[in-house]
Amino acid sequence: MAEAPLLDVNGVTLRYKTPGSVVTATERVSFSVNRSDRFVLLGPSGCGKSTLLKAVGGYLKPSEGAITILGRKVTEPGPDRMMVFQEFDQLLPWKTVLENVMFPLMDARKLSRKEAEDKARHYIEKVHLTRALHSYPHTLSGGMKQRVAIARGMAMEPDILLMDEPFAALDALTRRTCQDELLQLWEETRFTVMFVTHSIGEAIKIGNRILLLSPHPGRVKAEVVDVDAASPTDGSAGRLEKEIHDMLFADEAGEAH
Amino acid sequence: MAEQAGTRAPRIILRPAEGVVSGEVERELSFFERAWDNGAVRKVVIILALAALWEAYGRYTANPLLFPTLSDTLEALMENIRSGVLPARAWASLKVLLTGYAAGIVMAGLLTIAAINTRLGSDFLETMTAMLSPLPAIALLPLALLWFGLGNGSLVFILVHSVLWPVALNTHSGFRAVSNTLRMVGRNYGLRGFAFIRKILIPAAFPSILAGLKIGWAFAWRTLVAAELVFGVSSGQGGLGWFIFENRNLLEIPSVFAGLLTVILIGLVVENLIFRTIERKTVLRWGLQQ
């Protein structure tokens, strides 16, 4: 705990304009992420978790508070914070799998073609897509596309990998495979990841820390630590899931009365 | 009930496949099936049928002054090619056409870049396109002749007009249709300004850009032939339109048809060889178009 946090989000309020109104997505949210954390933002829709992730990505300026990563203030998007999106169209359709992973390595990291290719091949192998190396994205399944996006993000070896519900649009079986694969990758390289989800089960499976947000506007409700201690075999994960569920929906139940 | 539930447990029962496994997953298509699946083959069949129809109708009317047969036309075509007249005329047309086309594309590019970077530029493009796009290029010809004289300058001017608006409009709408996710990916790589346009927007909008280029080409070709028909000659070197006009005045009707056929042939070659090849190597391979 002596180490300074990798990412520090301090009292961040995010507002965005829609035609005719200003929506407050989050209000004075603070948290910090340490190196090698699997930090999950969890909350019902409308709690601003995706907006928060985009602000860390640099796509959105906080109207209050500040976001700093390794002491640098986040002002714009950059390759030190690679994003993995939910949408399947996040790969460049005019590049093959290999070229998609190589492109940011050459363009942003300024690696030579040879170095970029070696690194890209290494990470594509890690997500088990070597056989699709020269395929174009439109020939891949949804799960494969997301795995390429993860390989692309990890190959850049960013300070933090930002994942915006990357598995939400996948079928249940593929989602489980992808989750397992992500954890396997984390075991191997211990990268820092910030993961947004609305599924409590996924949050418990992926994260070691979970930040619970309440909606309208998004505020921090609680933080769950040492999530890895929960085990699906002895039922502790199930109990934790129920506890989180009750906590998140306690207010709504109260309002309904 | 409770007792029964106690004795029941989920089981997995393996089921053997019924009948003989056929093994046929793929079957090779016969030669004719494969040939018919080829778009080029089907198109050639259509063209041959039309040619046969032309020949038959020409022979039936037997009036070479109004409707020469295909064989007469081909003969005139060969003769004009051999004498070097037709290739020279076609080249004269193509030279002007390529100049105007290239200038139009460059201007469309500049206008579109201004349009995606500033709101005012976008308003300007939309207003100009709305006003000038419906204006037939040929209607500008009298003015162009006044401004640029009786030469290639006037032709290039109206060609630019006919290329600029469709290309700019298509490119602009293509840029605007690029998904937000792809834009965010590009910015995530730290791309901005011209690099962002070149590495993300242009390839992502390529189907629209290509469609604009095709429309622009067709517009330019039509405009040029029509303009040459109107005044055609500059320093004794007219283009294909002038060739058609000249031969009509001489009542060399097979040559008129030969001139028209050349216009069609060049159109077919550009569409089927150049644009199809670009399409096959880009948008079709990328799955951006079926």
Coordinates of C-alpha atoms in Angstrom, one line a residue:
Chain A
M1 CA 0.0 0.0 0.0
A2 CA 3.1 2.2 0.2
E3 CA 3.1 2.4 -3.6
A4 CA 1.2 5.4 -5.0
P5 CA -1.9 4.4 -6.9
L6 CA -1.6 4.0 -10.7
L7 CA -4.8 5.8 -11.5
D8 CA -6.4 8.4 -9.3
V9 CA -9.9 9.6 -9.8
N10 CA -10.6 12.4 -7.5
G11 CA -14.1 14.0 -7.0
V12 CA -15.0 13.6 -10.6
T13 CA -18.3 15.0 -11.9
L14 CA -19.2 14.3 -15.5
R15 CA -21.9 16.1 -17.4
Y16 CA -22.8 15.8 -21.1
K17 CA -25.2 17.7 -23.3
T18 CA -28.1 16.2 -25.0
P19 CA -30.3 18.3 -27.3
G20 CA -32.0 20.6 -24.9
S21 CA -30.6 19.5 -21.5
V22 CA -27.4 18.8 -19.6
V23 CA -27.3 15.3 -18.0
T24 CA -25.2 14.7 -14.9
A25 CA -23.7 11.2 -15.4
T26 CA -21.6 11.0 -12.2
E27 CA -21.3 13.2 -9.2
R28 CA -18.1 13.6 -7.2
V29 CA -16.8 10.1 -7.7
S30 CA -13.5 9.2 -6.2
F31 CA -11.5 6.0 -6.3
S32 CA -8.0 4.8 -7.1
V33 CA -6.6 1.8 -9.0
N34 CA -3.3 0.2 -8.0
R35 CA -0.9 -1.6 -10.3
S36 CA -2.2 -5.1 -11.3
D37 CA -5.7 -4.4 -10.0
R38 CA -8.6 -5.9 -11.8
F39 CA -10.9 -3.0 -10.9
V40 CA -14.5 -3.4 -11.8
L41 CA -17.1 -0.6 -12.1
L42 CA -20.5 -2.2 -11.4
G43 CA -23.9 -0.7 -11.3
P44 CA -27.3 -0.6 -12.9
S45 CA -27.8 1.3 -16.2
G46 CA -27.7 5.0 -15.7
C47 CA -25.0 5.0 -13.0
G48 CA -22.5 6.5 -15.4
K49 CA -20.0 3.6 -15.3
S50 CA -19.4 3.7 -19.0
T51 CA -19.1 7.5 -19.0
L52 CA -16.6 7.2 -16.2
L53 CA -14.5 4.8 -18.1
K54 CA -14.7 7.1 -21.2
A55 CA -13.5 9.9 -19.0
V56 CA -10.5 7.9 -17.9
G57 CA -10.0 7.1 -21.6
G58 CA -9.8 10.9 -22.1
Y59 CA -12.9 11.2 -24.3
L60 CA -14.7 13.4 -21.8
K61 CA -13.5 16.2 -19.6
P62 CA -14.7 16.2 -16.0
S63 CA -16.6 19.4 -15.1
E64 CA -15.3 18.9 -11.6
G65 CA -12.4 17.0 -10.1
A66 CA -9.4 15.4 -11.8
I67 CA -8.2 12.1 -13.2
T68 CA -4.5 11.4 -13.0
I69 CA -2.5 8.4 -14.2
L70 CA 1.0 8.0 -12.8
G71 CA 0.9 11.6 -11.9
R72 CA -0.1 12.8 -15.4
K73 CA -3.4 14.6 -15.8
V74 CA -5.7 12.9 -18.3
T75 CA -6.7 15.4 -20.9
E76 CA -7.2 13.5 -24.1
P77 CA -7.3 9.9 -25.5
G78 CA -3.9 8.2 -25.8
P79 CA -2.3 4.8 -26.3
D80 CA -1.2 4.6 -22.7
R81 CA -4.8 3.8 -21.9
M82 CA -6.0 1.3 -24.5
M83 CA -9.7 0.8 -24.8
V84 CA -11.7 -2.4 -25.5
F85 CA -15.2 -1.6 -26.5
Q86 CA -18.4 -3.5 -26.4
E87 CA -19.2 -3.0 -30.1
F88 CA -18.0 -5.6 -32.6
D89 CA -17.0 -3.0 -35.1
Q90 CA -14.0 -1.8 -33.1
L91 CA -11.5 -3.5 -35.4
L92 CA -10.5 -1.7 -38.5
P93 CA -12.3 -3.7 -41.2
W94 CA -9.7 -2.9 -43.9
K95 CA -6.9 -4.6 -41.9
T96 CA -6.4 -8.3 -41.2
V97 CA -6.2 -9.6 -37.6
L98 CA -2.4 -9.3 -37.6
E99 CA -2.5 -5.8 -39.2
N100 CA -5.1 -4.7 -36.7
V101 CA -2.8 -5.6 -33.8
M102 CA 0.3 -4.3 -35.5
F103 CA -1.1 -0.9 -36.6
P104 CA -1.1 0.9 -33.2
L105 CA 2.3 -0.7 -32.4
M106 CA 3.8 0.9 -35.4
D107 CA 1.8 4.1 -35.5
A108 CA 1.7 5.0 -31.8
R109 CA 4.6 3.0 -30.3
K110 CA 6.8 3.7 -33.4
L111 CA 8.0 0.1 -33.5
S112 CA 9.6 -1.3 -36.6
R113 CA 7.5 -3.6 -38.8
K114 CA 9.5 -6.6 -37.6
E115 CA 9.2 -5.8 -33.9
A116 CA 5.5 -5.0 -34.3
E117 CA 4.8 -8.2 -36.1
D118 CA 6.7 -10.3 -33.5
K119 CA 4.8 -8.7 -30.6
A120 CA 1.5 -8.9 -32.4
R121 CA 1.9 -12.6 -33.2
H122 CA 2.9 -13.2 -29.6
Y123 CA -0.3 -11.7 -28.2
I124 CA -2.6 -13.1 -30.9
E125 CA -1.3 -16.5 -29.9
K126 CA -2.1 -15.8 -26.3
V127 CA -5.8 -15.3 -27.3
H128 CA -5.6 -18.5 -29.4
L129 CA -6.3 -16.8 -32.7
T130 CA -3.1 -17.8 -34.6
R131 CA -5.2 -19.6 -37.2
A132 CA -7.1 -16.4 -38.0
L133 CA -3.9 -14.3 -38.3
H134 CA -4.6 -13.2 -41.9
S135 CA -8.4 -13.1 -41.8
Y136 CA -10.4 -9.9 -42.2
P137 CA -12.6 -8.9 -39.2
H138 CA -15.9 -9.5 -41.1
T139 CA -15.1 -13.2 -41.4
L140 CA -14.7 -13.6 -37.6
S141 CA -17.3 -14.4 -35.0
G142 CA -18.2 -11.8 -32.3
G143 CA -16.1 -13.6 -29.6
M144 CA -13.1 -13.8 -31.9
K145 CA -13.4 -10.0 -32.7
Q146 CA -13.4 -9.2 -29.0
R147 CA -10.4 -11.4 -28.4
V148 CA -8.5 -9.6 -31.2
A149 CA -9.4 -6.3 -29.6
I150 CA -8.1 -7.6 -26.3
A151 CA -4.9 -8.8 -28.0
R152 CA -4.6 -5.4 -29.6
G153 CA -5.0 -3.6 -26.3
M154 CA -2.6 -5.9 -24.4
A155 CA 0.1 -5.8 -27.2
M156 CA 0.4 -2.1 -26.6
E157 CA 1.3 -2.9 -23.0
P158 CA -0.6 0.2 -21.8
D159 CA -0.5 1.6 -18.2
I160 CA -4.1 0.4 -17.9
L161 CA -6.4 -1.5 -20.1
L162 CA -9.9 -0.1 -20.1
M163 CA -12.7 -2.5 -21.0
D164 CA -16.2 -1.3 -21.6
E165 CA -18.6 -4.3 -21.2
P166 CA -16.5 -6.2 -23.7
F167 CA -18.4 -9.5 -23.3
A168 CA -21.9 -8.1 -23.0
A169 CA -22.9 -8.7 -26.6
L170 CA -21.6 -12.3 -26.6
D171 CA -23.7 -15.5 -26.1
A172 CA -23.4 -17.0 -22.6
L173 CA -21.0 -19.8 -23.5
T174 CA -18.6 -17.6 -25.4
R175 CA -18.7 -15.0 -22.6
R176 CA -17.6 -17.6 -20.1
T177 CA -14.7 -18.7 -22.4
C178 CA -13.6 -15.1 -22.9
Q179 CA -13.8 -14.4 -19.1
D180 CA -11.6 -17.4 -18.4
E181 CA -9.2 -16.4 -21.1
L182 CA -8.9 -12.9 -19.7
L183 CA -8.1 -14.2 -16.2
Q184 CA -5.6 -16.6 -17.7
L185 CA -3.9 -13.7 -19.4
W186 CA -3.9 -11.7 -16.2
E187 CA -2.2 -14.6 -14.4
E188 CA 0.5 -14.5 -17.0
T189 CA 1.2 -10.8 -17.3
R190 CA -0.5 -9.1 -14.3
F191 CA -1.6 -6.1 -16.3
T192 CA -3.8 -3.5 -14.8
V193 CA -7.4 -3.5 -16.0
M194 CA -10.5 -1.4 -15.4
F195 CA -13.6 -3.3 -16.4
V196 CA -17.2 -2.0 -16.7
T197 CA -20.1 -4.4 -16.4
H198 CA -23.7 -4.5 -15.3
S199 CA -23.5 -8.2 -14.4
I200 CA -22.8 -8.9 -10.7
G201 CA -21.6 -12.5 -11.5
E202 CA -19.1 -11.2 -14.1
A203 CA -17.9 -8.5 -11.7
I204 CA -17.2 -11.2 -9.0
K205 CA -15.5 -13.5 -11.5
I206 CA -13.3 -10.9 -13.1
G207 CA -12.5 -8.4 -10.4
N208 CA -10.3 -8.3 -7.3
R209 CA -11.9 -5.0 -6.4
I210 CA -15.4 -3.8 -7.2
L211 CA -16.7 -0.3 -7.1
L212 CA -20.5 -0.2 -6.7
L213 CA -22.3 2.8 -8.2
S214 CA -25.8 4.0 -7.6
P215 CA -27.7 5.6 -10.5
H216 CA -29.2 9.1 -11.3
P217 CA -26.7 10.6 -10.9
G218 CA -23.9 8.0 -10.5
R219 CA -22.3 8.1 -7.1
V220 CA -20.1 5.7 -5.3
K221 CA -22.1 3.4 -3.0
A222 CA -19.6 1.0 -1.7
E223 CA -16.4 -0.8 -2.6
V224 CA -15.9 -4.5 -2.4
V225 CA -12.3 -5.6 -1.8
D226 CA -10.5 -8.9 -1.9
V227 CA -13.1 -10.3 -4.3
D228 CA -10.7 -13.0 -5.3
A229 CA -11.3 -14.6 -1.8
A230 CA -14.8 -15.5 -2.9
S231 CA -14.9 -19.0 -4.4
P232 CA -17.6 -20.3 -6.7
T233 CA -17.2 -23.8 -5.2
D234 CA -17.9 -23.2 -1.5
G235 CA -20.8 -20.9 -2.2
S236 CA -19.1 -17.8 -1.0
A237 CA -19.3 -16.2 -4.4
G238 CA -23.0 -16.9 -4.5
R239 CA -23.5 -15.3 -1.1
L240 CA -21.5 -12.2 -2.2
E241 CA -23.5 -12.0 -5.4
K242 CA -26.7 -11.9 -3.3
E243 CA -25.3 -9.4 -0.9
I244 CA -24.3 -7.0 -3.7
H245 CA -27.6 -7.5 -5.4
D246 CA -29.6 -6.7 -2.3
M247 CA -27.4 -3.6 -1.8
L248 CA -27.8 -2.3 -5.3
F249 CA -31.5 -2.8 -5.5
A250 CA -32.4 -1.8 -1.9
D251 CA -33.1 1.8 -2.9
E252 CA -35.3 0.8 -5.8
A253 CA -37.3 -1.5 -3.6
G254 CA -37.7 1.4 -1.1
E255 CA -38.8 3.8 -3.8
A256 CA -41.4 1.3 -5.1
H257 CA -43.3 1.3 -1.8
Chain B
M1 CA -43.7 -36.6 -4.5
A2 CA -40.7 -35.7 -2.3
E3 CA -39.5 -39.3 -2.5
Q4 CA -39.7 -39.4 -6.2
A5 CA -37.7 -36.1 -6.5
G6 CA -35.1 -37.8 -4.3
T7 CA -34.6 -40.7 -6.6
R8 CA -34.5 -38.6 -9.8
A9 CA -31.2 -37.1 -10.8
P10 CA -30.1 -35.5 -14.1
R11 CA -28.4 -37.9 -16.5
I12 CA -26.7 -37.5 -19.9
I13 CA -27.9 -40.1 -22.5
L14 CA -25.7 -40.5 -25.5
R15 CA -27.6 -40.9 -28.8
P16 CA -26.0 -42.6 -31.8
A17 CA -26.4 -40.9 -35.2
E18 CA -29.3 -42.3 -37.2
G19 CA -28.7 -44.0 -40.5
V20 CA -25.5 -44.0 -42.5
V21 CA -23.4 -40.9 -42.1
S22 CA -23.4 -39.4 -45.7
G23 CA -20.1 -37.6 -45.4
E24 CA -21.3 -35.1 -48.0
V25 CA -20.6 -31.7 -46.5
E26 CA -19.4 -30.1 -49.7
R27 CA -20.1 -30.9 -53.3
E28 CA -18.2 -29.4 -56.2
L29 CA -20.4 -27.5 -58.6
S30 CA -20.5 -28.6 -62.3
F31 CA -18.8 -26.5 -64.9
F32 CA -22.0 -24.8 -66.0
E33 CA -23.1 -24.0 -62.5
R34 CA -19.8 -22.4 -61.8
A35 CA -19.8 -20.4 -65.1
W36 CA -23.3 -19.2 -64.4
D37 CA -22.3 -18.1 -60.9
N38 CA -19.7 -15.8 -62.5
G39 CA -21.2 -12.3 -63.0
A40 CA -18.9 -11.6 -66.0
V41 CA -20.2 -14.7 -67.8
R42 CA -23.8 -13.7 -67.3
K43 CA -23.1 -10.1 -68.5
V44 CA -21.3 -11.4 -71.6
V45 CA -24.3 -13.5 -72.4
I46 CA -26.5 -10.4 -72.1
I47 CA -24.2 -8.4 -74.4
L48 CA -24.1 -11.2 -77.0
A49 CA -27.9 -11.4 -77.0
L50 CA -28.2 -7.6 -77.5
A51 CA -25.7 -7.7 -80.3
A52 CA -27.6 -10.5 -82.0
L53 CA -30.8 -8.4 -81.6
W54 CA -29.1 -5.4 -83.1
E55 CA -27.8 -7.3 -86.1
A56 CA -31.2 -8.9 -86.8
Y57 CA -33.1 -5.6 -86.5
G58 CA -30.6 -3.8 -88.8
R59 CA -31.0 -6.5 -91.4
Y60 CA -34.7 -6.4 -91.0
T61 CA -35.0 -2.6 -91.6
A62 CA -32.3 -2.7 -94.3
N63 CA -31.9 1.1 -94.0
P64 CA -28.2 1.8 -93.4
L65 CA -28.8 5.5 -93.3
L66 CA -31.1 5.3 -90.2
F67 CA -30.0 2.1 -88.5
P68 CA -26.9 0.4 -89.7
T69 CA -26.3 -3.3 -88.8
L70 CA -23.8 -4.3 -86.1
S71 CA -21.5 -5.7 -88.8
D72 CA -21.5 -2.3 -90.7
T73 CA -20.8 -0.5 -87.5
L74 CA -18.0 -2.8 -86.6
E75 CA -16.6 -2.4 -90.0
A76 CA -16.7 1.4 -89.7
L77 CA -15.1 1.1 -86.3
M78 CA -12.2 -1.0 -87.6
E79 CA -11.7 1.3 -90.5
N80 CA -11.6 4.4 -88.2
I81 CA -9.3 2.7 -85.8
R82 CA -7.0 1.6 -88.6
S83 CA -6.8 5.1 -90.1
G84 CA -6.0 6.4 -86.6
V85 CA -8.8 8.9 -86.5
L86 CA -10.8 7.3 -83.7
P87 CA -7.9 6.5 -81.3
A88 CA -6.8 10.2 -81.7
R89 CA -10.2 11.5 -81.0
A90 CA -10.7 9.1 -78.1
W91 CA -7.4 10.1 -76.6
A92 CA -8.2 13.8 -77.0
S93 CA -11.4 13.3 -75.1
L94 CA -9.8 11.2 -72.4
K95 CA -7.0 13.7 -71.8
V96 CA -9.5 16.5 -71.1
L97 CA -11.6 14.1 -69.1
L98 CA -8.8 13.0 -66.9
T99 CA -7.7 16.6 -66.3
G100 CA -11.2 17.6 -65.3
Y101 CA -11.8 14.5 -63.2
A102 CA -8.5 14.9 -61.3
A103 CA -9.1 18.6 -60.6
G104 CA -12.7 17.9 -59.5
I105 CA -11.5 15.1 -57.1
V106 CA -8.8 17.3 -55.6
M107 CA -11.3 20.2 -55.0
A108 CA -13.9 17.7 -53.6
G109 CA -11.2 16.5 -51.2
L110 CA -10.4 20.0 -50.0
L111 CA -14.0 20.9 -49.6
T112 CA -14.8 17.7 -47.7
I113 CA -11.9 18.2 -45.3
A114 CA -13.0 21.7 -44.6
A115 CA -16.5 20.3 -44.1
I116 CA -15.6 17.7 -41.5
N117 CA -13.4 20.0 -39.6
T118 CA -15.6 23.0 -39.2
R119 CA -19.3 23.5 -38.9
L120 CA -19.2 26.4 -41.3
G121 CA -17.4 24.3 -43.9
S122 CA -20.1 21.6 -43.5
D123 CA -22.8 24.2 -44.0
F124 CA -21.0 25.7 -47.0
L125 CA -20.7 22.2 -48.6
E126 CA -24.3 21.4 -48.0
T127 CA -25.6 24.7 -49.3
M128 CA -23.4 24.6 -52.4
T129 CA -24.3 21.0 -53.2
A130 CA -28.0 21.7 -52.8
M131 CA -27.7 24.7 -55.1
L132 CA -25.3 23.5 -57.8
S133 CA -25.7 19.8 -57.9
P134 CA -29.0 19.9 -59.8
L135 CA -27.5 22.4 -62.3
P136 CA -26.6 20.4 -65.5
A137 CA -23.0 21.0 -66.4
I138 CA -23.9 21.6 -70.0
A139 CA -26.0 24.6 -69.0
L140 CA -22.8 26.2 -67.8
L141 CA -21.1 25.8 -71.1
P142 CA -22.2 29.1 -72.7
L143 CA -20.8 30.9 -69.7
A144 CA -17.7 28.8 -69.6
L145 CA -17.0 29.7 -73.3
L146 CA -17.4 33.3 -72.5
W147 CA -14.9 33.0 -69.5
F148 CA -12.4 30.5 -70.8
G149 CA -12.7 30.8 -74.5
L150 CA -13.3 28.1 -77.1
G151 CA -10.8 25.6 -75.8
N152 CA -10.0 22.9 -73.3
G153 CA -10.2 25.4 -70.4
S154 CA -14.0 25.6 -70.8
L155 CA -14.3 21.8 -71.0
V156 CA -12.3 21.3 -67.8
F157 CA -14.4 23.9 -66.0
I158 CA -17.6 22.2 -66.7
L159 CA -16.0 18.8 -66.0
V160 CA -15.0 20.0 -62.6
H161 CA -18.5 21.2 -62.0
S162 CA -19.9 17.8 -62.9
V163 CA -17.4 15.8 -60.8
L164 CA -17.0 18.0 -57.8
W165 CA -20.5 17.9 -56.3
P166 CA -21.3 14.1 -56.4
V167 CA -17.8 13.2 -55.2
A168 CA -17.9 15.8 -52.4
L169 CA -21.4 14.8 -51.3
N170 CA -20.7 11.1 -51.2
T171 CA -17.4 11.5 -49.4
H172 CA -18.9 13.8 -46.9
S173 CA -21.9 11.5 -46.1
G174 CA -19.4 8.6 -46.0
F175 CA -17.3 10.4 -43.4
R176 CA -20.3 11.2 -41.3
A177 CA -21.5 7.6 -41.4
V178 CA -18.2 6.3 -39.9
S179 CA -19.2 4.7 -36.6
N180 CA -18.4 6.4 -33.3
T181 CA -16.6 3.3 -32.1
L182 CA -14.1 3.5 -35.0
R183 CA -13.6 7.2 -34.3
M184 CA -12.9 6.5 -30.7
V185 CA -10.4 3.7 -31.7
G186 CA -8.6 6.1 -33.9
R187 CA -8.3 8.7 -31.2
N188 CA -7.2 6.0 -28.7
Y189 CA -4.2 5.5 -31.0
G190 CA -3.5 9.2 -30.6
L191 CA -4.4 10.0 -34.2
R192 CA -5.7 13.5 -35.0
G193 CA -5.9 16.0 -37.8
F194 CA -4.9 14.8 -41.2
A195 CA -3.5 11.5 -39.9
F196 CA -6.9 10.7 -38.5
I197 CA -8.6 11.5 -41.8
R198 CA -6.1 9.5 -43.8
K199 CA -5.8 6.4 -41.6
I200 CA -9.3 6.1 -40.2
L201 CA -11.9 8.2 -42.0
I202 CA -10.9 7.6 -45.6
P203 CA -10.7 3.8 -45.5
A204 CA -13.8 3.5 -43.3
A205 CA -15.8 5.7 -45.7
F206 CA -14.3 4.1 -48.8
P207 CA -17.5 2.4 -50.0
S208 CA -19.1 5.9 -50.2
I209 CA -16.0 7.5 -51.7
L210 CA -15.8 4.9 -54.4
A211 CA -19.5 5.3 -55.2
G212 CA -18.9 9.0 -55.5
L213 CA -15.9 8.4 -57.8
K214 CA -18.0 6.2 -60.0
I215 CA -20.9 8.6 -60.3
G216 CA -18.4 11.4 -60.9
W217 CA -16.8 9.5 -63.7
A218 CA -20.1 8.8 -65.4
F219 CA -21.2 12.4 -65.0
A220 CA -17.9 13.7 -66.4
W221 CA -18.0 11.3 -69.4
R222 CA -21.5 12.3 -70.3
T223 CA -20.9 16.0 -69.9
L224 CA -17.8 15.8 -72.0
V225 CA -19.4 14.0 -75.0
A226 CA -22.3 16.4 -74.9
A227 CA -20.1 19.5 -74.7
E228 CA -18.0 18.3 -77.6
L229 CA -21.2 17.8 -79.6
V230 CA -22.1 21.4 -79.0
F231 CA -18.8 23.0 -79.9
G232 CA -16.3 20.2 -80.0
V233 CA -13.4 21.5 -81.9
S234 CA -10.4 23.2 -80.5
S235 CA -7.4 23.8 -82.7
G236 CA -8.5 21.1 -85.1
Q237 CA -8.3 18.3 -82.5
G238 CA -11.9 17.5 -81.4
G239 CA -12.8 14.6 -79.2
L240 CA -15.3 11.7 -79.6
G241 CA -18.4 14.0 -79.4
W242 CA -17.0 16.0 -82.3
F243 CA -16.3 12.8 -84.2
I244 CA -19.9 11.8 -83.9
F245 CA -21.2 15.2 -84.9
E246 CA -18.9 15.4 -87.9
N247 CA -19.9 12.1 -89.2
R248 CA -23.6 12.8 -88.8
N249 CA -23.1 15.9 -91.0
L250 CA -21.4 13.7 -93.6
L251 CA -24.2 11.1 -93.2
E252 CA -21.6 8.5 -92.3
I253 CA -24.1 6.8 -90.0
P254 CA -22.1 3.6 -89.4
S255 CA -19.3 5.9 -88.2
V256 CA -21.7 7.7 -85.9
F257 CA -22.6 4.4 -84.4
A258 CA -18.9 3.5 -84.2
G259 CA -18.3 6.7 -82.2
L260 CA -21.2 5.9 -79.9
L261 CA -19.9 2.3 -79.5
T262 CA -16.5 3.7 -78.6
V263 CA -18.1 5.9 -75.9
I264 CA -19.9 2.8 -74.5
L265 CA -16.7 0.6 -74.7
I266 CA -14.6 3.0 -72.8
G267 CA -17.4 3.3 -70.2
L268 CA -17.5 -0.5 -69.9
V269 CA -13.8 -0.9 -69.6
V270 CA -13.5 1.7 -66.9
E271 CA -16.4 0.3 -65.0
N272 CA -15.6 -3.3 -65.3
L273 CA -11.8 -3.3 -65.3
I274 CA -10.8 -0.3 -63.2
F275 CA -13.6 0.2 -60.7
R276 CA -14.4 -3.5 -60.3
T277 CA -10.8 -4.2 -59.6
I278 CA -10.6 -1.5 -57.0
E279 CA -13.8 -2.8 -55.5
R280 CA -12.6 -6.3 -55.4
K281 CA -9.3 -5.4 -53.7
T282 CA -10.9 -3.1 -51.1
V283 CA -14.5 -2.9 -50.1
L284 CA -15.4 -6.5 -51.1
R285 CA -12.3 -8.0 -49.4
W286 CA -13.0 -5.9 -46.3
G287 CA -16.6 -7.0 -46.1
L288 CA -17.8 -3.4 -46.3
Q289 CA -19.9 -4.3 -49.3
Q290 CA -21.5 -7.5 -50.5

